[in-house]
PDB file of C-alpha atoms in Angstrom:
ATOM      1  CA  MET M   1       0.000   0.000   0.000  1.00  0.00           C
ATOM      2  CA  ASN M   2       1.335   3.422  -0.788  1.00  0.00           C
ATOM      3  CA  LEU M   3       1.676   6.331   1.597  1.00  0.00           C
ATOM      4  CA  THR M   4      -1.370   8.238   0.385  1.00  0.00           C
ATOM      5  CA  ASN M   5      -3.781   5.315   0.879  1.00  0.00           C
ATOM      6  CA  ALA M   6      -2.609   4.228   4.332  1.00  0.00           C
ATOM      7  CA  SER M   7      -2.172   7.749   5.688  1.00  0.00           C
ATOM      8  CA  GLY M   8      -5.530   8.725   4.192  1.00  0.00           C
ATOM      9  CA  GLN M   9      -7.239   6.035   6.256  1.00  0.00           C
ATOM     10  CA  ILE M  10      -5.634   7.330   9.468  1.00  0.00           C
ATOM     11  CA  ARG M  11      -6.374  10.950   8.514  1.00  0.00           C
ATOM     12  CA  GLU M  12     -10.024  10.080   7.941  1.00  0.00           C
ATOM     13  CA  LEU M  13     -10.237   8.092  11.179  1.00  0.00           C
ATOM     14  CA  LEU M  14      -8.791  10.989  13.189  1.00  0.00           C
ATOM     15  CA  GLY M  15     -10.607  13.727  11.240  1.00  0.00           C
ATOM     16  CA  LEU M  16      -7.393  15.461  10.117  1.00  0.00           C
ATOM     17  CA  ASP M  17      -6.636  17.555   7.069  1.00  0.00           C
ATOM     18  CA  LEU M  18      -3.294  17.038   5.345  1.00  0.00           C
ATOM     19  CA  ASP M  19      -1.567  19.984   7.043  1.00  0.00           C
ATOM     20  CA  GLU M  20      -2.605  18.835  10.529  1.00  0.00           C
ATOM     21  CA  PHE M  21      -1.578  15.254   9.743  1.00  0.00           C
ATOM     22  CA  THR M  22       1.856  16.425   8.563  1.00  0.00           C
ATOM     23  CA  ARG M  23       2.268  18.610  11.656  1.00  0.00           C
ATOM     24  CA  LEU M  24       1.494  15.625  13.897  1.00  0.00           C
ATOM     25  CA  VAL M  25       3.953  13.375  12.031  1.00  0.00           C
ATOM     26  CA  ALA M  26       6.674  15.991  12.551  1.00  0.00           C
ATOM     27  CA  GLU M  27       5.722  16.354  16.234  1.00  0.00           C
ATOM     28  CA  SER M  28       6.263  12.665  17.038  1.00  0.00           C
ATOM     29  CA  PRO M  29       9.851  11.424  17.442  1.00  0.00           C
ATOM     30  CA  VAL M  30      11.541   8.809  15.266  1.00  0.00           C
ATOM     31  CA  GLY M  31      10.042   5.438  16.186  1.00  0.00           C
ATOM     32  CA  ALA M  32       6.759   7.028  17.346  1.00  0.00           C
ATOM     33  CA  GLU M  33       7.674   6.363  20.994  1.00  0.00           C
ATOM     34  CA  GLY M  34       7.462   2.622  20.383  1.00  0.00           C
ATOM     35  CA  VAL M  35       4.223   2.574  18.361  1.00  0.00           C
ATOM     36  CA  LEU M  36       4.712   0.386  15.290  1.00  0.00           C
ATOM     37  CA  MET M  37       2.135  -0.039  12.551  1.00  0.00           C
ATOM     38  CA  LEU M  38       2.167  -2.709   9.900  1.00  0.00           C
ATOM     39  CA  PRO M  39      -0.136  -0.733   7.566  1.00  0.00           C
ATOM     40  CA  PHE M  40      -1.195  -3.710   5.457  1.00  0.00           C
ATOM     41  CA  LEU M  41      -4.780  -2.515   5.006  1.00  0.00           C
ATOM     42  CA  ASN M  42      -4.984  -4.224   1.599  1.00  0.00           C
ATOM     43  CA  GLY M  43      -2.223  -6.782   2.035  1.00  0.00           C
ATOM     44  CA  GLU M  44       1.325  -5.812   1.108  1.00  0.00           C
ATOM     45  CA  ARG M  45       3.379  -6.013  -2.067  1.00  0.00           C
ATOM     46  CA  VAL M  46       6.850  -5.755  -0.507  1.00  0.00           C
ATOM     47  CA  PRO M  47       7.327  -7.898   1.426  1.00  0.00           C
ATOM     48  CA  ALA M  48       5.012 -10.179  -0.570  1.00  0.00           C
ATOM     49  CA  LEU M  49       2.120 -10.568   1.872  1.00  0.00           C
ATOM     50  CA  PRO M  50      -1.041 -10.271  -0.250  1.00  0.00           C
ATOM     51  CA  THR M  51      -3.357 -11.537   2.507  1.00  0.00           C
ATOM     52  CA  ALA M  52      -1.732  -9.679   5.417  1.00  0.00           C
ATOM     53  CA  THR M  53      -3.803  -7.396   7.598  1.00  0.00           C
ATOM     54  CA  ALA M  54      -2.839  -4.184   9.351  1.00  0.00           C
ATOM     55  CA  SER M  55      -1.811  -4.190  12.987  1.00  0.00           C
ATOM     56  CA  LEU M  56      -0.566  -1.847  15.699  1.00  0.00           C
ATOM     57  CA  HIS M  57       2.152  -2.892  18.139  1.00  0.00           C
ATOM     58  CA  GLY M  58       3.761  -1.404  21.212  1.00  0.00           C
ATOM     59  CA  LEU M  59       0.804   0.689  22.369  1.00  0.00           C
ATOM     60  CA  THR M  60       0.787   1.848  25.987  1.00  0.00           C
ATOM     61  CA  ALA M  61      -1.249   4.344  27.972  1.00  0.00           C
ATOM     62  CA  THR M  62       1.541   6.903  27.571  1.00  0.00           C
ATOM     63  CA  ASN M  63       2.401   6.538  23.873  1.00  0.00           C
ATOM     64  CA  LEU M  64      -1.117   6.276  22.433  1.00  0.00           C
ATOM     65  CA  THR M  65      -1.339   9.737  20.875  1.00  0.00           C
ATOM     66  CA  ARG M  66      -2.601  11.112  17.591  1.00  0.00           C
ATOM     67  CA  ALA M  67       0.930  12.202  16.698  1.00  0.00           C
ATOM     68  CA  ASN M  68       2.385   8.745  17.305  1.00  0.00           C
ATOM     69  CA  LEU M  69      -0.375   7.069  15.273  1.00  0.00           C
ATOM     70  CA  CYS M  70       0.263   9.460  12.392  1.00  0.00           C
ATOM     71  CA  ARG M  71       4.013   8.889  12.477  1.00  0.00           C
ATOM     72  CA  ALA M  72       3.559   5.122  12.878  1.00  0.00           C
ATOM     73  CA  VAL M  73       1.549   4.848   9.643  1.00  0.00           C
ATOM     74  CA  VAL M  74       4.089   6.931   7.708  1.00  0.00           C
ATOM     75  CA  GLU M  75       6.977   4.948   9.170  1.00  0.00           C
ATOM     76  CA  GLY M  76       5.230   1.621   8.495  1.00  0.00           C
ATOM     77  CA  VAL M  77       4.761   2.425   4.802  1.00  0.00           C
ATOM     78  CA  SER M  78       8.331   3.719   4.647  1.00  0.00           C
ATOM     79  CA  PHE M  79       9.715   0.578   6.304  1.00  0.00           C
ATOM     80  CA  ALA M  80       8.117  -1.495   3.524  1.00  0.00           C
ATOM     81  CA  LEU M  81       9.892   0.738   0.987  1.00  0.00           C
ATOM     82  CA  ARG M  82      13.166   0.181   2.846  1.00  0.00           C
ATOM     83  CA  TYR M  83      12.545  -3.578   2.746  1.00  0.00           C
ATOM     84  CA  GLY M  84      12.274  -3.391  -1.049  1.00  0.00           C
ATOM     85  CA  PHE M  85      15.248  -1.037  -1.329  1.00  0.00           C
ATOM     86  CA  ASP M  86      17.361  -3.474   0.693  1.00  0.00           C
ATOM     87  CA  LEU M  87      16.382  -6.285  -1.701  1.00  0.00           C
ATOM     88  CA  LEU M  88      17.533  -4.168  -4.646  1.00  0.00           C
ATOM     89  CA  ARG M  89      20.800  -3.352  -2.884  1.00  0.00           C
ATOM     90  CA  GLU M  90      21.377  -7.072  -2.230  1.00  0.00           C
ATOM     91  CA  LEU M  91      21.000  -7.671  -5.977  1.00  0.00           C
ATOM     92  CA  GLY M  92      23.711  -5.100  -6.662  1.00  0.00           C
ATOM     93  CA  MET M  93      21.491  -2.234  -7.834  1.00  0.00           C
ATOM     94  CA  PRO M  94      23.218   1.086  -7.218  1.00  0.00           C
ATOM     95  CA  GLY M  95      21.290   3.549  -5.124  1.00  0.00           C
ATOM     96  CA  ASP M  96      23.281   6.714  -4.569  1.00  0.00           C
ATOM     97  CA  THR M  97      20.203   8.987  -4.768  1.00  0.00           C
ATOM     98  CA  LEU M  98      16.512   8.122  -4.521  1.00  0.00           C
ATOM     99  CA  ARG M  99      13.797   9.749  -6.615  1.00  0.00           C
ATOM    100  CA  LEU M 100      10.430  10.047  -4.890  1.00  0.00           C
ATOM    101  CA  ILE M 101       7.168  10.465  -6.771  1.00  0.00           C
ATOM    102  CA  GLY M 102       3.500  10.573  -5.841  1.00  0.00           C
ATOM    103  CA  GLY M 103       1.470  12.541  -3.358  1.00  0.00           C
ATOM    104  CA  GLY M 104       3.669  11.726  -0.376  1.00  0.00           C
ATOM    105  CA  ALA M 105       6.720  13.100  -2.182  1.00  0.00           C
ATOM    106  CA  LYS M 106       5.250  16.594  -1.850  1.00  0.00           C
ATOM    107  CA  SER M 107       5.858  16.414   1.910  1.00  0.00           C
ATOM    108  CA  PRO M 108       9.260  17.696   3.098  1.00  0.00           C
ATOM    109  CA  VAL M 109       8.685  15.699   6.305  1.00  0.00           C
ATOM    110  CA  TRP M 110       8.330  12.426   4.379  1.00  0.00           C
ATOM    111  CA  ARG M 111      11.253  13.197   2.056  1.00  0.00           C
ATOM    112  CA  GLN M 112      13.496  13.729   5.093  1.00  0.00           C
ATOM    113  CA  LEU M 113      12.162  10.590   6.763  1.00  0.00           C
ATOM    114  CA  ILE M 114      13.005   8.547   3.637  1.00  0.00           C
ATOM    115  CA  ALA M 115      16.497  10.086   3.362  1.00  0.00           C
ATOM    116  CA  ASP M 116      17.175   9.233   7.015  1.00  0.00           C
ATOM    117  CA  LEU M 117      15.658   5.737   6.873  1.00  0.00           C
ATOM    118  CA  MET M 118      17.468   4.777   3.662  1.00  0.00           C
ATOM    119  CA  ASN M 119      20.652   6.700   4.572  1.00  0.00           C
ATOM    120  CA  THR M 120      20.505   7.989   1.012  1.00  0.00           C
ATOM    121  CA  PRO M 121      19.819  11.462  -0.436  1.00  0.00           C
ATOM    122  CA  VAL M 122      16.320  12.006  -1.854  1.00  0.00           C
ATOM    123  CA  VAL M 123      15.180  14.275  -4.686  1.00  0.00           C
ATOM    124  CA  CYS M 124      11.914  14.602  -6.608  1.00  0.00           C
ATOM    125  CA  PRO M 125      11.361  15.185 -10.309  1.00  0.00           C
ATOM    126  CA  VAL M 126      10.038  18.579 -11.391  1.00  0.00           C
ATOM    127  CA  HIS M 127       7.232  16.868 -13.310  1.00  0.00           C
ATOM    128  CA  GLY M 128       4.598  15.959 -10.715  1.00  0.00           C
ATOM    129  CA  GLU M 129       2.963  13.176 -12.715  1.00  0.00           C
ATOM    130  CA  ALA M 130       6.035  10.976 -13.006  1.00  0.00           C
ATOM    131  CA  ALA M 131       4.068   7.815 -13.831  1.00  0.00           C
ATOM    132  CA  ALA M 132       2.406   9.548 -16.792  1.00  0.00           C
ATOM    133  CA  LEU M 133       5.774  10.925 -17.897  1.00  0.00           C
ATOM    134  CA  GLY M 134       7.254   7.423 -17.720  1.00  0.00           C
ATOM    135  CA  GLY M 135       4.448   6.122 -19.932  1.00  0.00           C
ATOM    136  CA  ALA M 136       5.038   8.938 -22.414  1.00  0.00           C
ATOM    137  CA  LEU M 137       8.775   8.166 -22.496  1.00  0.00           C
ATOM    138  CA  GLN M 138       8.059   4.500 -23.202  1.00  0.00           C
ATOM    139  CA  ALA M 139       5.692   5.487 -26.015  1.00  0.00           C
ATOM    140  CA  ALA M 140       8.297   7.884 -27.471  1.00  0.00           C
ATOM    141  CA  TRP M 141      10.936   5.159 -27.324  1.00  0.00           C
ATOM    142  CA  CYS M 142       8.649   2.699 -29.159  1.00  0.00           C
ATOM    143  CA  TRP M 143       7.671   5.355 -31.720  1.00  0.00           C
ATOM    144  CA  SER M 144      11.324   6.220 -32.410  1.00  0.00           C
ATOM    145  CA  ARG M 145      12.032   2.562 -33.165  1.00  0.00           C
ATOM    146  CA  GLN M 146       8.993   2.254 -35.391  1.00  0.00           C
ATOM    147  CA  GLN M 147      10.156   5.305 -37.363  1.00  0.00           C
ATOM    148  CA  ASP M 148      13.625   3.751 -37.827  1.00  0.00           C
ATOM    149  CA  ARG M 149      15.141   6.583 -35.773  1.00  0.00           C
ATOM    150  CA  PRO M 150      15.877   4.691 -32.544  1.00  0.00           C
ATOM    151  CA  GLU M 151      16.555   6.818 -29.500  1.00  0.00           C
ATOM    152  CA  SER M 152      17.843   5.326 -26.270  1.00  0.00           C
ATOM    153  CA  LEU M 153      15.867   5.554 -23.049  1.00  0.00           C
ATOM    154  CA  ASP M 154      18.917   7.232 -21.520  1.00  0.00           C
ATOM    155  CA  SER M 155      18.818  10.077 -24.037  1.00  0.00           C
ATOM    156  CA  LEU M 156      15.040  10.436 -23.694  1.00  0.00           C
ATOM    157  CA  THR M 157      15.194  10.625 -19.903  1.00  0.00           C
ATOM    158  CA  GLU M 158      18.151  13.000 -19.985  1.00  0.00           C
ATOM    159  CA  ARG M 159      16.155  15.305 -22.240  1.00  0.00           C
ATOM    160  CA  CYS M 160      12.764  14.995 -20.526  1.00  0.00           C
ATOM    161  CA  VAL M 161      13.244  14.190 -16.823  1.00  0.00           C
ATOM    162  CA  HIS M 162      14.433  17.056 -14.648  1.00  0.00           C
ATOM    163  CA  LEU M 163      14.987  17.030 -10.896  1.00  0.00           C
ATOM    164  CA  ASP M 164      13.883  19.719  -8.449  1.00  0.00           C
ATOM    165  CA  PRO M 165      16.946  20.671  -6.377  1.00  0.00           C
ATOM    166  CA  ALA M 166      14.695  22.395  -3.812  1.00  0.00           C
ATOM    167  CA  SER M 167      13.138  19.004  -2.995  1.00  0.00           C
ATOM    168  CA  ARG M 168      16.486  17.454  -2.030  1.00  0.00           C
ATOM    169  CA  ALA M 169      16.820  15.906   1.442  1.00  0.00           C
ATOM    170  CA  GLU M 170      20.138  14.671   2.843  1.00  0.00           C
ATOM    171  CA  PRO M 171      20.347  11.979   5.541  1.00  0.00           C
ATOM    172  CA  ASP M 172      20.899  13.245   9.086  1.00  0.00           C
ATOM    173  CA  PRO M 173      23.457  10.895  10.739  1.00  0.00           C
ATOM    174  CA  ALA M 174      21.764  11.021  14.167  1.00  0.00           C
ATOM    175  CA  ARG M 175      18.363  10.126  12.723  1.00  0.00           C
ATOM    176  CA  VAL M 176      19.904   7.466  10.457  1.00  0.00           C
ATOM    177  CA  ALA M 177      20.959   5.550  13.588  1.00  0.00           C
ATOM    178  CA  GLU M 178      17.541   6.026  15.217  1.00  0.00           C
ATOM    179  CA  TYR M 179      15.764   4.817  12.086  1.00  0.00           C
ATOM    180  CA  GLU M 180      18.010   1.778  11.821  1.00  0.00           C
ATOM    181  CA  ALA M 181      16.865   0.705  15.300  1.00  0.00           C
ATOM    182  CA  ALA M 182      13.195   1.374  14.438  1.00  0.00           C
ATOM    183  CA  TYR M 183      13.536  -0.515  11.146  1.00  0.00           C
ATOM    184  CA  GLN M 184      15.053  -3.535  12.896  1.00  0.00           C
ATOM    185  CA  ARG M 185      12.027  -3.525  15.208  1.00  0.00           C
ATOM    186  CA  TYR M 186       9.805  -3.613  12.092  1.00  0.00           C
ATOM    187  CA  ARG M 187      11.801  -6.563  10.720  1.00  0.00           C
ATOM    188  CA  GLN M 188      11.450  -8.364  14.058  1.00  0.00           C
ATOM    189  CA  GLN M 189       7.682  -7.813  13.975  1.00  0.00           C
ATOM    190  CA  LEU M 190       7.550  -9.225  10.426  1.00  0.00           C
ATOM    191  CA  ARG M 191       9.354 -12.338  11.690  1.00  0.00           C
ATOM    192  CA  GLU M 192       6.974 -12.713  14.620  1.00  0.00           C
ATOM    193  CA  SER M 193       3.779 -11.998  12.675  1.00  0.00           C
ATOM    194  CA  TYR M 194       4.535 -13.586   9.299  1.00  0.00           C
ATOM    195  CA  GLY M 195       7.651 -15.721   9.696  1.00  0.00           C
ATOM    196  CA  ILE M 196       9.702 -13.692   7.224  1.00  0.00           C
ATOM    197  CA  ALA M 197      12.948 -11.858   7.738  1.00  0.00           C
TER     198      ALA M 197
END
């Protein structure tokens, strides 16, 4: 599930607009004071758990706050992204800078969270509808081949995809360490709940 869907469910449940939700996420510390959400409201793609259900862990009388619930859903979705990113790294895929797209990418709070969690700089494309742009690039590539004027995907993307330097987020070393501990807690919960590492 992507960030917009899972966070939208929590926003609706708590009656929050996007600005208030973002403020609450920023208010809660890394790790949401021990609140962990597996936000598998419609199963999960990575890790491959299509029949999984959502769950909250670590709730106590002192850490059950709106801010911690908001951060826990954002962290839970982000931990699933990290899980997938780690799989790509294990396969040897380079990852010196991440590109974020979608509604969540508009949030400076989420961009920083991802940079810290992945220990990798983050930047967003200027073009907001990156999926549509990707489809257009694929169509242009196919068309160029059909016209016997083949153009490489590299040259098409170099010409058409531009990054927004103002969206850049660099990892904060102190938060990187905090997120590593929180992420390992997520992995432990996956082992306990679903038997996967």
